[in-house]
Amino acid sequence: EVQLQAFGGGLVQAGGSLRLSCATSGFTFDDYAITWFRQAPGKEREGIAGITVGDGTKYYVNSIKGRFSISSDNTKNTVYLQMDNLKPEDTAVYYCNLKDFRSEFWGQGTQVTVSS
């Protein structure tokens, strides 16, 4: 069974940093994509950063570009989201998503709260 677990959220002051982790298990296909989504109160869930694990291709939305960085440790089956210079508008529940050519899976959310 494919499982994803997101962790690393917490409460941080504006300008601070957090690193989120998405640990995967039960999946053996090498070329797949992991995308971090977030959902703020009253907002739609949006994809903000992704990585194609097979070749390391990365993509970001403009709102976090230059502040967040996605990376993958394939030996640990884990994808990270390093979040620097956090802003109050980054407050949201963050989710990880795994997708390949034939399937898609979601992890549970981890709360990130940024105070001013």
Coordinates of C-alpha atoms in Angstrom, one line a residue:
E1 CA 0.0 0.0 0.0
V2 CA 1.3 3.4 -0.9
Q3 CA 1.5 5.8 2.0
L4 CA 2.7 9.4 2.4
Q5 CA 3.4 11.1 5.7
A6 CA 4.0 14.8 5.9
F7 CA 5.6 16.3 9.0
G8 CA 7.7 19.2 10.1
G9 CA 5.1 21.9 10.4
G10 CA 4.8 24.2 13.4
L11 CA 4.6 27.8 14.6
V12 CA 7.3 30.2 13.5
Q13 CA 7.8 34.0 13.5
A14 CA 7.8 35.9 10.2
G15 CA 11.2 35.7 8.7
G16 CA 11.9 32.3 10.2
S17 CA 12.4 28.9 8.6
L18 CA 10.9 25.4 8.6
R19 CA 11.6 22.2 6.8
L20 CA 8.8 19.9 5.8
S21 CA 9.3 16.3 5.0
C22 CA 7.2 13.9 3.0
A23 CA 8.1 10.3 3.7
T24 CA 6.8 7.8 1.2
S25 CA 6.5 4.0 1.4
G26 CA 5.0 1.2 -0.7
F27 CA 6.0 2.7 -4.0
T28 CA 8.7 1.3 -6.3
F29 CA 8.3 3.2 -9.6
D30 CA 11.3 5.5 -10.0
D31 CA 10.0 8.3 -12.2
Y32 CA 7.2 10.0 -10.3
A33 CA 6.4 13.5 -9.1
I34 CA 5.9 14.8 -5.6
T35 CA 4.1 18.1 -5.2
W36 CA 3.6 20.1 -2.1
F37 CA 0.2 21.7 -1.9
R38 CA -1.2 24.1 0.7
Q39 CA -4.6 25.3 1.8
A40 CA -5.0 28.4 3.8
P41 CA -8.2 29.2 5.7
G42 CA -10.9 30.2 3.2
K43 CA -8.7 29.5 0.2
E44 CA -8.5 26.8 -2.4
R45 CA -5.8 24.1 -2.2
E46 CA -2.9 25.1 -4.5
G47 CA 0.2 23.3 -5.6
I48 CA 3.2 25.4 -4.8
A49 CA 6.3 23.2 -5.4
G50 CA 7.0 20.0 -7.1
I51 CA 9.8 17.7 -8.1
T52 CA 10.1 14.9 -10.6
V53 CA 12.0 12.4 -8.6
G54 CA 13.5 10.5 -11.5
D55 CA 15.4 13.4 -13.0
G56 CA 15.2 16.1 -10.3
T57 CA 13.2 18.6 -12.3
K58 CA 11.7 21.2 -10.0
Y59 CA 8.9 23.7 -10.3
Y60 CA 7.5 26.5 -8.1
V61 CA 4.7 29.0 -8.0
N62 CA 5.7 32.6 -8.1
S63 CA 4.5 33.3 -4.6
I64 CA 7.2 31.2 -3.0
K65 CA 9.9 31.3 -5.7
G66 CA 13.2 32.3 -4.1
R67 CA 12.1 31.5 -0.6
F68 CA 11.2 27.8 -0.7
S69 CA 13.3 24.9 -2.1
I70 CA 12.2 21.4 -2.8
S71 CA 14.6 18.5 -2.8
S72 CA 14.5 14.7 -2.7
D73 CA 16.5 12.1 -0.9
N74 CA 15.8 9.0 -2.9
T75 CA 17.6 6.7 -0.6
K76 CA 15.2 7.7 2.2
N77 CA 12.2 7.9 -0.1
T78 CA 11.6 11.4 1.3
V79 CA 11.0 14.8 -0.3
Y80 CA 11.7 18.0 1.6
L81 CA 10.4 21.5 1.4
Q82 CA 12.8 24.0 2.9
M83 CA 10.9 27.2 3.7
D84 CA 12.9 30.3 4.4
N85 CA 11.8 33.9 5.0
L86 CA 8.3 32.8 6.0
K87 CA 5.5 35.2 5.8
P88 CA 2.1 35.3 7.6
E89 CA 0.5 34.6 4.2
D90 CA 2.3 31.2 4.2
T91 CA 0.1 30.1 7.0
A92 CA -1.7 27.0 5.7
V93 CA -2.1 23.3 6.0
Y94 CA 0.6 21.7 3.8
Y95 CA 0.0 18.4 2.0
C96 CA 2.2 16.2 -0.1
N97 CA 1.0 14.5 -3.3
L98 CA 2.6 11.6 -5.2
K99 CA 1.6 11.1 -8.9
D100 CA 2.9 8.9 -11.7
F101 CA 1.4 8.1 -15.0
R102 CA -1.4 5.9 -13.6
S103 CA -2.0 6.8 -10.0
E104 CA -2.1 9.6 -7.4
F105 CA -1.8 9.5 -3.6
W106 CA -2.2 12.1 -0.8
G107 CA -0.6 12.4 2.6
Q108 CA -2.1 14.0 5.6
G109 CA -1.7 17.7 6.2
T110 CA 0.8 19.4 8.5
Q111 CA 0.0 22.8 9.9
V112 CA 2.3 25.7 9.3
T113 CA 1.5 28.9 11.2
V114 CA 3.6 32.1 10.7
S115 CA 3.1 34.9 13.2
S116 CA 3.9 38.5 12.5

